[in-house]
PDB file of C-alpha atoms in Angstrom:
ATOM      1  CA  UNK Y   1     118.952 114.708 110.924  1.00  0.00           C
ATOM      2  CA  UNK Y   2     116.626 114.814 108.233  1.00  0.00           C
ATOM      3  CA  UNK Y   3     119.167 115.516 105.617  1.00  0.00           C
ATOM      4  CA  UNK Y   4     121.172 112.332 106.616  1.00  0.00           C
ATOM      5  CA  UNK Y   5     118.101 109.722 106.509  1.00  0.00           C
ATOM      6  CA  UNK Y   6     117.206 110.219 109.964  1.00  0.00           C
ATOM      7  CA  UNK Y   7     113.854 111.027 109.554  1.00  0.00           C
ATOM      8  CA  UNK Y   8     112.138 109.140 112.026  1.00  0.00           C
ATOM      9  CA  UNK Y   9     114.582 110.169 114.995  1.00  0.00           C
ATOM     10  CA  UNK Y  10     113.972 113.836 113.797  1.00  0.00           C
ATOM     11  CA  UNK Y  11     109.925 113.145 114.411  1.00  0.00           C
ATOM     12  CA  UNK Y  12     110.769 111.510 117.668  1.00  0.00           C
ATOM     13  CA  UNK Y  13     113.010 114.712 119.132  1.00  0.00           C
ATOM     14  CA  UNK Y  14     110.429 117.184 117.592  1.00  0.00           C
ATOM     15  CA  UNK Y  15     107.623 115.453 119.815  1.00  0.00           C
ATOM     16  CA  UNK Y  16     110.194 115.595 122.676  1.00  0.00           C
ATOM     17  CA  UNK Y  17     111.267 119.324 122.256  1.00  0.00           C
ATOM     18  CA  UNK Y  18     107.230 120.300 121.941  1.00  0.00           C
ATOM     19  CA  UNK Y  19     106.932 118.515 125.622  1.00  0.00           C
ATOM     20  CA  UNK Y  20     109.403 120.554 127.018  1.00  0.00           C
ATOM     21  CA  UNK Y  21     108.451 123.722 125.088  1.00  0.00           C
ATOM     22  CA  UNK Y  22     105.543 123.562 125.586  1.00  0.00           C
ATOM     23  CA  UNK Y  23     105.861 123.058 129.413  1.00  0.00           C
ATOM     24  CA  UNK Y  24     102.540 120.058 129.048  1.00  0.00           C
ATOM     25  CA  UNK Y  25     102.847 116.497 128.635  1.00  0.00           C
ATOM     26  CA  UNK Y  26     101.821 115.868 125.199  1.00  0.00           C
ATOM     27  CA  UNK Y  27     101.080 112.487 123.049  1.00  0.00           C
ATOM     28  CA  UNK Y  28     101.687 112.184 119.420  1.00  0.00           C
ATOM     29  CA  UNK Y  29      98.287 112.890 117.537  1.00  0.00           C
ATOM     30  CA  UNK Y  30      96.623 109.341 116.718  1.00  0.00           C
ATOM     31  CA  UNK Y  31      94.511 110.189 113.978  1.00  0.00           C
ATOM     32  CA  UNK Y  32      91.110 107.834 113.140  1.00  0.00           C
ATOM     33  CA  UNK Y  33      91.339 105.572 110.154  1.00  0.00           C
ATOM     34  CA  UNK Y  34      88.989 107.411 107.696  1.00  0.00           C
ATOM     35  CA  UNK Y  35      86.350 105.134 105.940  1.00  0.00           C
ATOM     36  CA  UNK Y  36      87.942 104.660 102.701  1.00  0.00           C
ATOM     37  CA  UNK Y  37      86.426 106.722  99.702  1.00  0.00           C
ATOM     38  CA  UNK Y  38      84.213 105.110  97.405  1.00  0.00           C
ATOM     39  CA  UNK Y  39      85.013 104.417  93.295  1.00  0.00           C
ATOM     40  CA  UNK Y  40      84.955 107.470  91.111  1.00  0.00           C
ATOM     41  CA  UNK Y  41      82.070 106.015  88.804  1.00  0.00           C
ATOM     42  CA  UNK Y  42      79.676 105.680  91.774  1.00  0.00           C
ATOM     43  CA  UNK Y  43      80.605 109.668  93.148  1.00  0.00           C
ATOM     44  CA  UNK Y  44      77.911 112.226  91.983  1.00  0.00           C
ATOM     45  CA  UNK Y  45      79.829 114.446  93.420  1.00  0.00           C
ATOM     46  CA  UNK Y  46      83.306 116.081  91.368  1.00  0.00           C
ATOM     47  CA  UNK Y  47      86.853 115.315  92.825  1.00  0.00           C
ATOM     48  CA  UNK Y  48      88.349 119.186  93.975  1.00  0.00           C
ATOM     49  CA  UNK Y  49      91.592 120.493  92.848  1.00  0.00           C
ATOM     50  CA  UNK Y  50      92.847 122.609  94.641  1.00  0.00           C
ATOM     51  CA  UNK Y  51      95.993 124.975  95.402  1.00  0.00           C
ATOM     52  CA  UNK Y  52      97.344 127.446  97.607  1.00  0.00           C
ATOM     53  CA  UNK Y  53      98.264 131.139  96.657  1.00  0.00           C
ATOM     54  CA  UNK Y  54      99.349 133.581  99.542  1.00  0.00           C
ATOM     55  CA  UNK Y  55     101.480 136.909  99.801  1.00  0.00           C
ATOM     56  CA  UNK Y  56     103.220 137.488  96.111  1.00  0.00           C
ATOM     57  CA  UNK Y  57     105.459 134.556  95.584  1.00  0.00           C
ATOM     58  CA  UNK Y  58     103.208 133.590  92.630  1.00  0.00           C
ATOM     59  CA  UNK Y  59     100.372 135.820  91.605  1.00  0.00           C
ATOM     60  CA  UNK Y  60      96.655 135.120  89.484  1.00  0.00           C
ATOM     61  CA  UNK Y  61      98.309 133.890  86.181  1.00  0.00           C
ATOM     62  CA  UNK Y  62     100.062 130.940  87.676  1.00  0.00           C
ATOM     63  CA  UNK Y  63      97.016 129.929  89.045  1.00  0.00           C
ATOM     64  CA  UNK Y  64      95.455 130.496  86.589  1.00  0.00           C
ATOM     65  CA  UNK Y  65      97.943 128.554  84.192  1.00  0.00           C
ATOM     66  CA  UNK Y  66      97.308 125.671  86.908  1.00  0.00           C
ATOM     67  CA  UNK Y  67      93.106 125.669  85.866  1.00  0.00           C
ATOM     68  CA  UNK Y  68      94.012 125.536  82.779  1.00  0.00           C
ATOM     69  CA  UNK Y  69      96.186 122.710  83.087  1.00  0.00           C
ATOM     70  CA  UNK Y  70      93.974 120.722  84.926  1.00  0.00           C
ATOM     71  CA  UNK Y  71      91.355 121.373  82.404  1.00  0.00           C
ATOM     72  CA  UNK Y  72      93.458 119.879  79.608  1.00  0.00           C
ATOM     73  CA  UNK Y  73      95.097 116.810  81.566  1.00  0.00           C
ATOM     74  CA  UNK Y  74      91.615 115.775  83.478  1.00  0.00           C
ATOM     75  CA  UNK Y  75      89.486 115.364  80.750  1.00  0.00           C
ATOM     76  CA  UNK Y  76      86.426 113.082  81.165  1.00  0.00           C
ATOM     77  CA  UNK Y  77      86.691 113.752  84.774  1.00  0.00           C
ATOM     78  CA  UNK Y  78      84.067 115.684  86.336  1.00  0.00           C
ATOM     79  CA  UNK Y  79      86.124 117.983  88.878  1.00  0.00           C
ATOM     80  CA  UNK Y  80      86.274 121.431  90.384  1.00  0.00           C
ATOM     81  CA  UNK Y  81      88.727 123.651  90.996  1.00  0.00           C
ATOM     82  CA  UNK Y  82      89.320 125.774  94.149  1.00  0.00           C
ATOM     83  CA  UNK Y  83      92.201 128.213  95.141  1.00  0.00           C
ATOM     84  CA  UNK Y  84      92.815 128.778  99.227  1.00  0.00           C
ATOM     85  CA  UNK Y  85      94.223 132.664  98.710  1.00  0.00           C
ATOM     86  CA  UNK Y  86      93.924 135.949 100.565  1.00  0.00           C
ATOM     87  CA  UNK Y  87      94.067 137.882  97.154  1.00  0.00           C
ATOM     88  CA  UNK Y  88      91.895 136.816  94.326  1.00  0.00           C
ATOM     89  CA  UNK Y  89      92.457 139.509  92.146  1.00  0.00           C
ATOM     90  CA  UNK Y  90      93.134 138.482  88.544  1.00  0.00           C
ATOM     91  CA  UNK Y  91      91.805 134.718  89.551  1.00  0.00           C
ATOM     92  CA  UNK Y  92      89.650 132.853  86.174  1.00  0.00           C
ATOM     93  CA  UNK Y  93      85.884 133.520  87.059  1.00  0.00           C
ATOM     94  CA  UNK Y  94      85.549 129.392  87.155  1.00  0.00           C
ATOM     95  CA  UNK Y  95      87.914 129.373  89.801  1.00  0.00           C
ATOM     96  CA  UNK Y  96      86.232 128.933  93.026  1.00  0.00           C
ATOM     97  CA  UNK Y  97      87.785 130.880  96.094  1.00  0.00           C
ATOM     98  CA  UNK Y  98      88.426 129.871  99.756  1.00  0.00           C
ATOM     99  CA  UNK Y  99      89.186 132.534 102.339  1.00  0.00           C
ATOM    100  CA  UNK Y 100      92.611 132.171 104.293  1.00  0.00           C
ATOM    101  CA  UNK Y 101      92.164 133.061 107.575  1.00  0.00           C
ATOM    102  CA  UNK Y 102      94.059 135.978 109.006  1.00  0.00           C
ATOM    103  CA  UNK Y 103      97.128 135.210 111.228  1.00  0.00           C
ATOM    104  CA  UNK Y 104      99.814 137.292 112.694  1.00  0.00           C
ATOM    105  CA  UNK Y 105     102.217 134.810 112.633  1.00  0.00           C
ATOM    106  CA  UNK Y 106     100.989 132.020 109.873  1.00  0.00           C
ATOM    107  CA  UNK Y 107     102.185 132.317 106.005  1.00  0.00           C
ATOM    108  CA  UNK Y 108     103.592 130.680 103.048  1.00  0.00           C
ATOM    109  CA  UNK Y 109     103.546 127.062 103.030  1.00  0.00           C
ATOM    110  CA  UNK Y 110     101.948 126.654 106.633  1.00  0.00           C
ATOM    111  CA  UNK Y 111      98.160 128.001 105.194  1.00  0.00           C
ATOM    112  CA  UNK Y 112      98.427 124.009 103.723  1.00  0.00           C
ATOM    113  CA  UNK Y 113      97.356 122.782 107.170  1.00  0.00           C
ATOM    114  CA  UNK Y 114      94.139 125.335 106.575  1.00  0.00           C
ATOM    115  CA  UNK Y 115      92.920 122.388 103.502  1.00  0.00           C
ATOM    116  CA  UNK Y 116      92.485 120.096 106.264  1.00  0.00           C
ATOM    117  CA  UNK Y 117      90.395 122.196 108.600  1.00  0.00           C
ATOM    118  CA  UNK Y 118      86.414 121.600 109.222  1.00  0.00           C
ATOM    119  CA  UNK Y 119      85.715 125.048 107.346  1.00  0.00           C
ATOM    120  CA  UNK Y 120      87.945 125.276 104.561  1.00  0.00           C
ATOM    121  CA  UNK Y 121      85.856 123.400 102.191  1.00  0.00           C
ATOM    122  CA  UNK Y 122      82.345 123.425 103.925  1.00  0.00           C
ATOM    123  CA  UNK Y 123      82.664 127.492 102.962  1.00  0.00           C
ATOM    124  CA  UNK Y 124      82.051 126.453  99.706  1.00  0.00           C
ATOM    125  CA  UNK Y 125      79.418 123.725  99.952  1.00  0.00           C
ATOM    126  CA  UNK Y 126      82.227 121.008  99.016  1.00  0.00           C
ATOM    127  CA  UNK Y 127      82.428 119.326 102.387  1.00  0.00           C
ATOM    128  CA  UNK Y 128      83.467 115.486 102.321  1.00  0.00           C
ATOM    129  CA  UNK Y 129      84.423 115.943  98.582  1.00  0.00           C
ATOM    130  CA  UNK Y 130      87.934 114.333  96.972  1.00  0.00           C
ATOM    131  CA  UNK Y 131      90.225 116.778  97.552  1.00  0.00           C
ATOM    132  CA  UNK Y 132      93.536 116.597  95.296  1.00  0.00           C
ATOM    133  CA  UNK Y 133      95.669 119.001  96.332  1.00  0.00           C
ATOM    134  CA  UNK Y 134      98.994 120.398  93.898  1.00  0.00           C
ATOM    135  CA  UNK Y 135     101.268 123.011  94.421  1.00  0.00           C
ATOM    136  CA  UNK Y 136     101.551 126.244  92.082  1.00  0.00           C
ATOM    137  CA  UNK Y 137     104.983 125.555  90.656  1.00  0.00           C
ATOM    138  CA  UNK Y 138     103.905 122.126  89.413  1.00  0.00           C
ATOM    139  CA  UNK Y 139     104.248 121.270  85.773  1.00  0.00           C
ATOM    140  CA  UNK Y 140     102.117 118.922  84.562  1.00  0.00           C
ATOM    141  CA  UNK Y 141     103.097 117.041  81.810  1.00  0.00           C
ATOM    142  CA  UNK Y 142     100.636 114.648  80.957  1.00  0.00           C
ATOM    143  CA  UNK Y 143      97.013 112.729  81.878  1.00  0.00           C
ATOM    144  CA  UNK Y 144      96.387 113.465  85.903  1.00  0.00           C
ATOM    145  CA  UNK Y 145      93.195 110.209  85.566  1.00  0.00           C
ATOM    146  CA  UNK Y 146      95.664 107.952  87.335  1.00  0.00           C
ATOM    147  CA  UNK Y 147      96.373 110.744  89.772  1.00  0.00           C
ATOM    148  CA  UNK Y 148      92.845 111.601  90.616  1.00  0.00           C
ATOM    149  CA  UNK Y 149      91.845 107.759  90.760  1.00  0.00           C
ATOM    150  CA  UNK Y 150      93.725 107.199  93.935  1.00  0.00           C
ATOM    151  CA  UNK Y 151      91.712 105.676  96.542  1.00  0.00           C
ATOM    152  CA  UNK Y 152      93.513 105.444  99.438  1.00  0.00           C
ATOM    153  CA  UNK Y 153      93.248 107.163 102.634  1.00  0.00           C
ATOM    154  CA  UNK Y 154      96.303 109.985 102.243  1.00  0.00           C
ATOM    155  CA  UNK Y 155      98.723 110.150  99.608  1.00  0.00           C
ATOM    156  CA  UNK Y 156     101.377 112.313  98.614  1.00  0.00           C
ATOM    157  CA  UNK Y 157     105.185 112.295  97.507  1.00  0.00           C
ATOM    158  CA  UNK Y 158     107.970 110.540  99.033  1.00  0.00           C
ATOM    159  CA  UNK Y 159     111.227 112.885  98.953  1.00  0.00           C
ATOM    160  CA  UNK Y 160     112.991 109.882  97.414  1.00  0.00           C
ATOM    161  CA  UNK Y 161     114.112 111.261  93.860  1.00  0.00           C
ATOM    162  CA  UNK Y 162     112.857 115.252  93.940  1.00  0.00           C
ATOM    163  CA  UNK Y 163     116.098 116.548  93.686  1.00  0.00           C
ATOM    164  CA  UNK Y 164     115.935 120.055  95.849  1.00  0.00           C
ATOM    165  CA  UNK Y 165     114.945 117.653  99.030  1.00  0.00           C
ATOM    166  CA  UNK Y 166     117.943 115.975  99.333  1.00  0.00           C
ATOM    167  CA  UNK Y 167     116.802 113.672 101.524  1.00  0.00           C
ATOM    168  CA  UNK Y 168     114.927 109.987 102.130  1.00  0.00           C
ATOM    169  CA  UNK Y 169     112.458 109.074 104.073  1.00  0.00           C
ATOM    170  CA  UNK Y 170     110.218 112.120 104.582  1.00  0.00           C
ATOM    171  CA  UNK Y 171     107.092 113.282 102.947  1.00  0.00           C
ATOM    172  CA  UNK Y 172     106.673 116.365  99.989  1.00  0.00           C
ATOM    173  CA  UNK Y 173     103.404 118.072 100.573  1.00  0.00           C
ATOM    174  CA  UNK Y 174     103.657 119.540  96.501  1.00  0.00           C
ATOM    175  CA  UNK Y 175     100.790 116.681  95.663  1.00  0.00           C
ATOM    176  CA  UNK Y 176      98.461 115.561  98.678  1.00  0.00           C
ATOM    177  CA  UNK Y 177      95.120 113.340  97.987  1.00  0.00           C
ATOM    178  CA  UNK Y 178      92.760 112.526 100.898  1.00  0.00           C
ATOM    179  CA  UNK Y 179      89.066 112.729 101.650  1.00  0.00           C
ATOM    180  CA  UNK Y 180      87.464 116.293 103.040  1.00  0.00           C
ATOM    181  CA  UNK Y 181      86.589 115.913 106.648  1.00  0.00           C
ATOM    182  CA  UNK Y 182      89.522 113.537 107.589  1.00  0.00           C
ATOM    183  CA  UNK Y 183      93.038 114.675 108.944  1.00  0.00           C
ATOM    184  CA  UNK Y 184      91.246 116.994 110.429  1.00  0.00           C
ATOM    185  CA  UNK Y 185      94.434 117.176 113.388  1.00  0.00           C
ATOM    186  CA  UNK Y 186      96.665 118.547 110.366  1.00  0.00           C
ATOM    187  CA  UNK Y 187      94.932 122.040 110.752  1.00  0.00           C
ATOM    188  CA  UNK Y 188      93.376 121.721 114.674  1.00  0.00           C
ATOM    189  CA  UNK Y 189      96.484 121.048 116.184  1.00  0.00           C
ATOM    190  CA  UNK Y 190      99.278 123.263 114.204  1.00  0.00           C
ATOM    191  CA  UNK Y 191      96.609 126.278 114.812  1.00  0.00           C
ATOM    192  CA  UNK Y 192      96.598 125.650 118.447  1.00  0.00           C
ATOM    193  CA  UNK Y 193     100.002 125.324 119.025  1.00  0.00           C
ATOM    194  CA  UNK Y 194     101.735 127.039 115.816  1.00  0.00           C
ATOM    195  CA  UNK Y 195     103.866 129.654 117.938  1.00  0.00           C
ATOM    196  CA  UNK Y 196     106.106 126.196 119.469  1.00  0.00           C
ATOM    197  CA  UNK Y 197     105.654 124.010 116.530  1.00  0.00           C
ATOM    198  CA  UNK Y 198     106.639 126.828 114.002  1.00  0.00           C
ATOM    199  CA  UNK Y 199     109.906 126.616 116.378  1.00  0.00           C
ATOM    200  CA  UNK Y 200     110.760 123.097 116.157  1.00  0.00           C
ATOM    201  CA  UNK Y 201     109.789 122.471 112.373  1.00  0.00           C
ATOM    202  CA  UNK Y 202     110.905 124.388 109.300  1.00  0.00           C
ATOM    203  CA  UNK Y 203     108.046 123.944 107.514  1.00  0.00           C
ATOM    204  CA  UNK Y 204     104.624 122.304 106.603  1.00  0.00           C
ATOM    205  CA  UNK Y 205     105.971 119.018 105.587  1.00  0.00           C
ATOM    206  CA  UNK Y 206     107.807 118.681 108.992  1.00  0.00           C
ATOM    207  CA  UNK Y 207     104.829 118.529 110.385  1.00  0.00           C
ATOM    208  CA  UNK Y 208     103.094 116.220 108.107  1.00  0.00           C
ATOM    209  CA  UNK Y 209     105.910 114.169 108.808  1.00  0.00           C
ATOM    210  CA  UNK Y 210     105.303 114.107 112.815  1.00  0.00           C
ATOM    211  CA  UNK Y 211     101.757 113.320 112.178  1.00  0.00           C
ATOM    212  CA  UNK Y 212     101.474 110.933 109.271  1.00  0.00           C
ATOM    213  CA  UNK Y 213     104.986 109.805 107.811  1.00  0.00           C
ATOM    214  CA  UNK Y 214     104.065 105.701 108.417  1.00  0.00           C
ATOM    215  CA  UNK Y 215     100.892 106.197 107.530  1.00  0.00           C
ATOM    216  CA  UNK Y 216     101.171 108.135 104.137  1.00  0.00           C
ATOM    217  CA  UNK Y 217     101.209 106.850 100.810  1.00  0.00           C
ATOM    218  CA  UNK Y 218     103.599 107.516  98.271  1.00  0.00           C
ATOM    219  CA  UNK Y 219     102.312 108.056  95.747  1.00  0.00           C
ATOM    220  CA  UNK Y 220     105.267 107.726  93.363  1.00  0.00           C
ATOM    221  CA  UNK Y 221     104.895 103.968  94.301  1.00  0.00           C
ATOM    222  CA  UNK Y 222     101.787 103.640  93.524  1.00  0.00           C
TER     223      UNK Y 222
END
């Protein structure tokens, strides 16, 4: 459905499916309208990049080559940089690490959900910080200011235009802004029910979608 602009009637079956899946009536999460963040200039506190490394797909040097990046296209902007990994071998000492949990069944692209748990960043003493979140296989190519100066509640791409998506109307997790502490549904709910959910959705941004795709930003818009 997806792939022919049906995105919204996708959400709706998923939601359906999960009911009878899960044998339990169930209600779409309604997530609380997060207080807005306030202006970089008046933060004391740096903006977090951060990424996701787990099992060997990409290893230390692309994150790594990520840092670095971010070092060169943020400057004048006082940020941190944080990798979620269950390996951080090889890692840039400057690099702070979160722990992944352990899961039997969880991997690749579903440990995003783990940025938007209560623990992730409070580990590290960044709780409530400005998280911008970008995927290891993104090039950047010039300044991220405009990027990191978004101020809205959630944003992140529209899969109008990135050409292996091949489809409108959904959501691309690869770049995701948002405030620590909100969202916090994304992780709660996916870990508590990951075994029916991991049936009904192909991946992460599925479930973004069921949760957030009216409410998202795009940021390409922007």
């Amino acid at each position: 459905l997806r792939q022919v602009g049906r995105t919204a009637e996708a959400i709706e079956r998923s939601w359906i499916a999960f009911e009878l899946i899960s044998k339990s009536p169930h209600i779409p999460v309604i997530l609380p309208t997060p207080t807005p963040p306030p202006p970089p200039e008046t933060c004391a506190s740096p903006i977090v990049i951060a990424c996701l490394k787990w099992g060997t797909k990409y290893d230390a040097s692309s994150v790594n080559r990520l840092f670095f990046g971010c070092q060169r296209h943020l400057q004048g902007v006082n940020h941190s940089f944080v990798c979620l990994t269950e390996d951080s071998t090889g890692l840039d000492p400057n690099i702070k690490v979160v722990a992944l949990p352990t899961s039997k069944t969880m991997k690749g692209w579903w440990y995003k959900a783990y940025l938007f748990s209560d623990l992730c960043f409070a580990s590290i003493g960044m709780q409530h910080s400005r998280i911008v979140y970008i995927d290891l296989d993104t090039v950047l190519v010039g300044a991220l200011t405009e990027v990191a100066s978004y101020q809205g509640l959630f944003g992140t791409l529209g899969t109008e235009g990135i050409s292996n998506e091949h489809r409108e109307g959904g959501l691309n997790s690869s770049v995701m802004i948002w405030t620590d502490g909100t969202f916090g549904e994304i992780w709660k709910q996916l870990e508590l029910n990951f075994v029916h959910l991991s049936q009904l959705t192909y991946k992460f941004d599925h479930w973004l979608e069921m949760l957030l795709n009216q409410n998202a930003d795009r940021l390409q818009s922007l």
